[in-house]
Amino acid sequence: MPVEITWWGHATCTIEDSGTRVLTDPLFARRLAHLRRRRGAPPPPSAARADVVLVSHLHADHLHLPSLAGLAPGTRVLVPRGAARSVPRLRRLRSLEITEVEPGDVVETGNVTVRAVHAAHDGRRLPVGPQRSPALGYVVGGEARTYFAGDTGLFDGMAEAVGEVDVALLPVGGWGPHLGPHHLDAARAAEALVRIAPRSAVPVHYGTYWPIGMDAVRPHEFHTPGEEFVRQAALRAPDVAVHCLAHGERVRPKVAR
């Protein structure tokens, strides 16, 4: 069966490959602190069904404890090395099989392998906390090779770290009117396509959450990153098939045969 990607919003995706369901950075809340979900209904309960969950870093919109608590008992969750020490409440989720990983680690789960790769991003549990855990991306290998970048900026050696992939799930925006350092906007995400040369790409991490009371502040940063990524990719990486999904929409991208 071909690989199938579903985007639920923000950085939350389901990758279905070789009969294994992989869920990325689950965030199912209508509201998180000062953020509210402005586009797309929260994912249905079926979105929480997964054989393995990939957590890219410790920020609360990526390692969201209430969403993790809603996973089925026994679900395997890969988190950055040191996460349980930095986020003590994570240790209370005793029904989950939590495995800490760092760049270079390879985990076999279901019918796929998952390789943790470097990400250029702040890995701390904000707003406070020491830098104890790396930010990660992951490459899921089954019938396809799918790169979930998590949150990252461009970095030297990106192509070598990621390796050859069929599909790239790339962040192209954020949850506020300004992107901080170590993020990808639409143009930088298009440059990432040039570097890693996937066959297909799906833009994520935009157009979902926005600070309460700031709807009129730089609204283009909320609404347009996906379309702008499509435009930038056509200019810079025209051989890459870009799938700009609506919330809850799925695609079967082309892969190597």
XYZ file of C-alpha atoms in Angstrom:
257
model
C 0.000 0.000 0.000
C 1.438 3.455 -0.890
C 2.471 5.772 1.924
C -0.347 8.093 2.996
C 0.092 11.424 4.804
C -2.673 13.191 6.747
C -2.156 16.718 8.069
C -4.238 17.440 11.170
C -2.877 20.971 11.681
C 0.224 22.610 13.155
C 2.982 19.938 13.215
C 0.565 17.028 13.757
C 0.541 14.485 10.932
C -0.202 10.806 10.494
C 2.191 8.844 8.298
C 0.769 5.467 7.253
C 3.426 3.214 5.785
C 3.649 -0.580 5.518
C 0.662 -1.035 7.802
C 2.191 1.126 10.566
C 0.651 4.403 11.774
C 3.137 7.066 12.820
C 1.844 10.223 14.539
C 3.959 13.379 14.777
C 3.895 16.003 17.555
C 0.252 15.395 18.571
C -1.589 18.580 19.500
C -5.348 18.129 19.696
C -6.320 21.118 21.869
C -8.616 23.986 20.923
C -6.487 26.258 23.087
C -2.939 26.172 24.428
C -1.992 28.968 26.858
C -2.306 32.202 24.822
C -2.930 30.357 21.557
C -6.255 29.278 20.114
C -7.043 27.135 17.137
C -8.281 29.504 14.460
C -8.574 27.177 11.483
C -9.803 23.616 11.210
C -11.718 21.629 13.787
C -9.641 19.670 16.301
C -8.725 16.250 14.917
C -11.243 13.441 15.445
C -10.553 10.775 18.077
C -9.268 8.448 15.353
C -6.288 10.780 14.861
C -4.898 9.653 18.223
C -4.617 6.060 16.992
C -0.953 5.319 16.339
C 1.597 2.556 16.606
C 4.374 5.029 17.340
C 4.458 8.747 18.125
C 7.360 11.058 17.268
C 7.988 14.110 19.465
C 10.446 16.535 17.900
C 11.265 18.790 20.858
C 10.047 19.903 24.250
C 8.101 23.075 23.453
C 4.531 22.739 24.691
C 3.018 22.944 21.204
C 5.049 19.865 20.209
C 5.317 17.900 23.452
C 1.729 18.472 24.596
C 1.095 16.387 27.669
C -2.756 16.319 27.546
C -2.637 15.105 23.937
C -0.109 12.408 24.836
C -2.300 11.384 27.764
C -5.103 10.645 25.289
C -3.103 7.998 23.436
C -3.989 4.348 23.832
C -2.127 2.452 26.572
C 1.009 0.797 25.255
C 1.598 3.349 22.486
C 5.301 3.827 21.856
C 6.474 7.449 22.047
C 9.910 8.609 20.908
C 11.114 11.762 22.645
C 14.438 13.644 22.716
C 17.100 12.368 25.080
C 16.624 13.922 28.545
C 12.945 14.760 28.047
C 11.751 12.949 31.185
C 14.250 14.851 33.305
C 13.294 18.206 31.776
C 9.528 17.549 31.854
C 8.839 15.551 35.045
C 5.115 15.256 34.258
C 6.074 13.119 31.280
C 7.031 10.364 33.727
C 3.430 10.245 34.968
C 2.255 8.892 31.621
C 3.054 5.352 32.749
C 0.662 3.733 30.288
C 2.879 4.806 27.380
C 6.120 3.186 26.244
C 8.430 6.200 26.203
C 11.830 5.874 24.513
C 14.419 8.652 24.580
C 16.519 9.116 21.441
C 19.168 11.435 20.032
C 20.504 12.111 16.515
C 21.756 8.926 14.901
C 19.572 6.540 16.910
C 17.514 4.068 14.878
C 14.396 2.415 16.297
C 12.486 -0.424 14.665
C 8.771 -0.264 15.362
C 5.975 -2.079 13.590
C 6.988 -2.470 9.958
C 9.080 0.719 9.781
C 12.376 2.034 11.069
C 12.663 5.496 12.583
C 15.963 7.388 12.508
C 16.413 10.496 14.662
C 18.244 13.358 12.954
C 19.560 16.753 14.006
C 17.304 19.816 13.995
C 18.549 23.398 14.385
C 16.113 24.601 17.035
C 15.915 25.458 20.733
C 15.278 22.162 22.494
C 14.507 23.558 25.955
C 11.165 23.312 27.739
C 10.262 27.010 27.553
C 9.822 29.557 29.023
C 12.475 28.349 31.444
C 14.798 25.415 31.708
C 18.340 24.449 30.783
C 19.331 23.087 27.391
C 19.235 19.371 28.227
C 17.518 17.831 25.207
C 18.243 18.105 21.495
C 15.599 19.168 19.019
C 15.064 16.387 16.508
C 13.733 15.528 13.109
C 12.910 11.961 12.129
C 13.145 9.863 8.972
C 10.541 7.090 8.788
C 11.578 4.229 6.527
C 9.142 1.699 5.115
C 7.882 1.527 1.562
C 8.841 5.219 1.469
C 11.349 7.355 3.309
C 9.504 10.243 4.973
C 11.329 13.128 6.669
C 9.448 14.898 9.470
C 11.535 17.988 10.199
C 9.820 19.039 13.436
C 10.907 22.641 13.987
C 14.231 23.525 12.430
C 16.197 26.160 10.638
C 18.539 25.471 7.759
C 21.852 24.021 8.889
C 25.144 22.961 7.394
C 25.150 19.305 6.477
C 21.353 19.117 6.289
C 21.370 16.898 3.199
C 23.875 14.508 4.751
C 21.977 14.352 8.054
C 18.619 13.654 6.444
C 19.819 11.422 3.610
C 17.786 10.431 0.571
C 14.055 10.778 1.177
C 10.861 10.479 -0.834
C 8.635 12.828 1.177
C 9.479 15.863 3.320
C 7.075 17.311 5.911
C 8.495 20.805 6.355
C 7.477 23.646 8.670
C 6.774 26.820 6.706
C 5.437 29.185 9.372
C 4.672 29.445 13.058
C 2.014 30.448 15.569
C 2.722 34.181 15.808
C 3.334 37.271 13.672
C 7.108 36.904 13.857
C 9.288 33.811 13.468
C 12.197 33.569 15.857
C 15.588 32.121 14.941
C 15.958 28.478 13.915
C 12.694 28.254 12.016
C 11.788 27.795 8.363
C 9.547 30.240 6.570
C 8.246 29.503 3.069
C 11.405 30.713 1.317
C 13.804 28.887 3.631
C 11.685 25.744 3.404
C 12.029 25.949 -0.386
C 15.796 26.153 0.099
C 15.542 23.015 2.247
C 13.945 21.295 -0.750
C 16.940 22.261 -2.856
C 19.269 20.750 -0.262
C 17.502 17.464 0.479
C 15.793 16.928 -2.913
C 12.731 14.887 -1.904
C 10.287 13.712 -4.540
C 7.308 15.212 -2.704
C 6.741 17.719 0.083
C 3.918 18.724 2.415
C 3.987 22.116 4.208
C 3.065 21.982 7.903
C 3.324 24.150 11.028
C 1.261 27.116 9.867
C -2.325 28.314 9.633
C -3.654 26.575 12.739
C -2.895 28.372 16.033
C -2.616 32.118 16.616
C -2.316 34.303 19.733
C -5.621 35.397 21.230
C -6.468 38.991 20.381
C -3.923 39.254 17.569
C -6.061 38.265 14.586
C -5.387 41.580 12.850
C -1.612 41.599 13.467
C 0.259 40.524 10.302
C -2.555 38.159 9.280
C -0.652 37.121 6.133
C 1.782 35.263 8.403
C -1.152 33.047 9.399
C -2.966 32.633 6.099
C -0.377 32.567 3.328
C 2.710 30.434 4.217
C 1.386 27.269 2.568
C 0.566 28.973 -0.729
C 3.815 30.938 -0.623
C 5.739 27.699 -0.117
C 4.050 26.256 -3.206
C 5.134 29.340 -5.164
C 8.692 29.343 -3.841
C 9.080 25.615 -4.409
C 7.942 25.954 -8.036
C 10.673 28.533 -8.578
C 13.500 26.838 -6.720
C 12.713 23.109 -6.770
C 10.311 22.555 -9.693
C 10.884 18.799 -9.754
C 9.387 18.419 -6.256
C 5.643 17.698 -6.114
C 4.222 19.922 -3.366
C 0.918 18.968 -1.712
C -0.669 21.850 0.212
C -3.280 20.098 2.346
C -6.326 21.353 4.190
C -6.752 20.289 7.804
C -7.684 16.625 7.908
C -6.848 16.115 4.229
C -4.646 13.212 3.144
C -2.432 12.486 0.184
C -0.529 9.574 -1.279
C 2.649 11.246 -2.537
C 4.821 9.754 -5.219
C 7.759 7.684 -4.038
C 10.648 5.873 -5.669
C 9.856 2.542 -7.291
